[in-house]
């Protein structure tokens, strides 16, 4: 039976993806169109500057040179490796570091959010090293672990661990107490409370932490490769710069920018898939 | 039967003194009754509910449900909160079935029972929607259905309609009166609205702050008419209703006045 069929409530309109002030009409040119036009204008400026010789190729190589060099680096390689090998070396490092950061950072962060002893023990050491620029302690890691891969992966893992760990902790701490009480009054056990309520509630914050970790990891990665590596996109750029091969430097930068964009798009996709409710309730 | 005996709750205040949120409260909630606690902010009505729910330990006294003492939250006491506490990642049906899931009821069976409860609160068409696509009143209906799903002995409702607009609130009061008449659950309902207390309560307890205590009790039967006829207008204009309303209003404002004189 139905006790309130004649409800006076109405469903709100399905939420707009882009919130708009009431009374403001949809603009004729969208933000995306403006962004694409800006990119096109910048490219056009680059073409023009190269064509008219505003700067020597040493400072600003022409788009054609960069494109040709892209093919050369892709097929013949530069600095003891093809573009693909350098890119894979970099991706391998950041992939391994992100893996370690997630596998260690999420549980430690969750425990820090749940238990004041764990929080008390871990907060100070993480705060101390997270405040340091990663490159400041890279030399120490090289002394301890050698010049090989392990020192770089540990460096990157450290720079991704902290944001993931802090965000997992913040995620646990931000679970509304009413939500926990509601679950307890419905008879949730401690395990059910953790897996059914706390973990999913913390997931949006954890994904935000992952985005920060990817950003921190990428910048640390390239910087570390500039200083101490025999492969990777950073190493390729540094080698090219030593020989004033500005076009190869451009190729490296464009590839890094594309990687960063791909990471960011992938994480946005992951957020839409895993936490479509984010910010809704 | 829920029995509260000499229940006191004392918090330490920031200046080191003690805050008596609840002071020697005695109250029985019998089956088939709706006890409404009404009073100004800080009178301890929510503290009382939180203690019964098991969210908050008593400093002194005892609370028993059918003779068994209460020391932690449990599904035999269903809680409906003022703030909606639905899970945004689960659809309406799974939210209603949450308590049954915790009990290990099979998916098919808990969905069947949840569908029955959604029909009871008039939301059958919204089973697959995420909660954030529902209006505030609809979310509270889901909250009520969720609290009923584990078939609790008592329903604890902490100002559940306080955040709703007045039209929706009336619809929800009608819904609750109907569910109560249908199921005969014992209900503890917290509100700061005297009218709501009179419309819904079979017993109305008036509470006053500092220390939080019960200062008066009234029996009323307006809810039976309300459940049967569903029309709030004639009830609210009945002389007995107006008389009780003014009496309770005077009681609630009295301590504030004497406090202002000190």
mmCIF file of C-alpha atoms in Angstrom, chain A residues 1-12 14-15 176 178-189 192-193 196-198 200-201 274 276-277 280-281, chain B residues 55 73-75 77 79 81 83-89 98-99 101-102 119-120 122 126 129 132-135 137-139 141 146 167-168 171 175 178-179 182:
data_model
loop_
_atom_site.group_PDB
_atom_site.id
_atom_site.type_symbol
_atom_site.label_atom_id
_atom_site.label_comp_id
_atom_site.label_asym_id
_atom_site.label_seq_id
_atom_site.Cartn_x
_atom_site.Cartn_y
_atom_site.Cartn_z
ATOM 1 C CA UNK A 1 0.000 0.000 0.000
ATOM 2 C CA UNK A 2 1.038 3.534 -0.571
ATOM 3 C CA UNK A 3 0.549 6.094 2.124
ATOM 4 C CA UNK A 4 1.619 9.224 0.356
ATOM 5 C CA UNK A 5 0.890 8.883 -3.292
ATOM 6 C CA UNK A 6 -0.057 12.538 -3.600
ATOM 7 C CA UNK A 7 3.298 13.860 -2.640
ATOM 8 C CA UNK A 8 3.812 17.563 -3.186
ATOM 9 C CA UNK A 9 7.489 17.074 -3.726
ATOM 10 C CA UNK A 10 8.951 17.213 -7.173
ATOM 11 C CA UNK A 11 12.197 15.820 -8.378
ATOM 12 C CA UNK A 12 14.860 18.432 -8.873
ATOM 13 C CA UNK A 14 18.749 16.443 -13.302
ATOM 14 C CA UNK A 15 21.848 18.256 -12.087
ATOM 15 C CA UNK A 176 30.437 12.429 8.639
ATOM 16 C CA UNK A 178 26.153 10.794 11.440
ATOM 17 C CA UNK A 179 26.953 8.403 8.579
ATOM 18 C CA UNK A 180 29.004 6.229 10.950
ATOM 19 C CA UNK A 181 26.289 6.363 13.622
ATOM 20 C CA UNK A 182 23.644 5.475 11.052
ATOM 21 C CA UNK A 183 25.622 2.402 9.973
ATOM 22 C CA UNK A 184 26.191 1.339 13.592
ATOM 23 C CA UNK A 185 22.497 1.677 14.401
ATOM 24 C CA UNK A 186 21.761 -0.528 11.380
ATOM 25 C CA UNK A 187 23.927 -3.179 12.966
ATOM 26 C CA UNK A 188 27.232 -2.795 11.087
ATOM 27 C CA UNK A 189 30.191 -4.715 12.525
ATOM 28 C CA UNK A 192 31.465 -3.795 7.712
ATOM 29 C CA UNK A 193 31.779 -0.217 8.947
ATOM 30 C CA UNK A 196 31.095 -0.536 3.617
ATOM 31 C CA UNK A 197 31.207 3.035 4.909
ATOM 32 C CA UNK A 198 34.637 4.459 5.690
ATOM 33 C CA UNK A 200 34.054 4.343 0.036
ATOM 34 C CA UNK A 201 33.578 7.649 1.896
ATOM 35 C CA UNK A 274 34.625 5.351 -9.313
ATOM 36 C CA UNK A 276 30.338 9.798 -9.698
ATOM 37 C CA UNK A 277 28.693 11.067 -6.494
ATOM 38 C CA UNK A 280 26.848 15.660 -4.582
ATOM 39 C CA UNK A 281 26.071 14.665 -1.025
ATOM 40 C CA UNK B 55 25.826 6.656 20.527
ATOM 41 C CA UNK B 73 24.023 0.942 18.906
ATOM 42 C CA UNK B 74 21.956 -1.892 17.533
ATOM 43 C CA UNK B 75 19.456 -2.626 14.790
ATOM 44 C CA UNK B 77 16.573 0.555 17.632
ATOM 45 C CA UNK B 79 17.319 5.822 13.982
ATOM 46 C CA UNK B 81 18.452 11.512 11.598
ATOM 47 C CA UNK B 83 20.633 15.309 8.397
ATOM 48 C CA UNK B 84 20.190 12.750 5.707
ATOM 49 C CA UNK B 85 22.766 9.995 6.087
ATOM 50 C CA UNK B 86 22.121 8.010 2.925
ATOM 51 C CA UNK B 87 25.104 6.545 1.099
ATOM 52 C CA UNK B 88 25.673 8.506 -2.131
ATOM 53 C CA UNK B 89 27.329 5.560 -3.920
ATOM 54 C CA UNK B 98 21.694 -1.601 4.036
ATOM 55 C CA UNK B 99 20.773 -2.920 7.487
ATOM 56 C CA UNK B 101 22.986 -6.462 4.145
ATOM 57 C CA UNK B 102 24.825 -5.995 7.451
ATOM 58 C CA UNK B 119 6.052 1.136 -1.536
ATOM 59 C CA UNK B 120 5.098 1.967 2.051
ATOM 60 C CA UNK B 122 5.536 5.985 -1.704
ATOM 61 C CA UNK B 126 12.746 5.730 -7.372
ATOM 62 C CA UNK B 129 17.930 6.482 -8.439
ATOM 63 C CA UNK B 132 21.347 12.914 -4.569
ATOM 64 C CA UNK B 133 18.725 13.055 -7.313
ATOM 65 C CA UNK B 134 15.935 13.045 -4.709
ATOM 66 C CA UNK B 135 14.404 16.042 -2.918
ATOM 67 C CA UNK B 137 11.545 15.099 1.715
ATOM 68 C CA UNK B 138 12.092 12.044 -0.449
ATOM 69 C CA UNK B 139 15.476 11.403 1.166
ATOM 70 C CA UNK B 141 11.316 8.910 3.327
ATOM 71 C CA UNK B 146 15.888 2.192 5.876
ATOM 72 C CA UNK B 167 4.147 21.668 3.042
ATOM 73 C CA UNK B 168 6.532 18.719 2.782
ATOM 74 C CA UNK B 171 3.015 15.278 4.136
ATOM 75 C CA UNK B 175 3.161 9.480 6.373
ATOM 76 C CA UNK B 178 0.040 6.272 8.843
ATOM 77 C CA UNK B 179 3.083 4.039 9.296
ATOM 78 C CA UNK B 182 -0.081 0.431 10.405
#
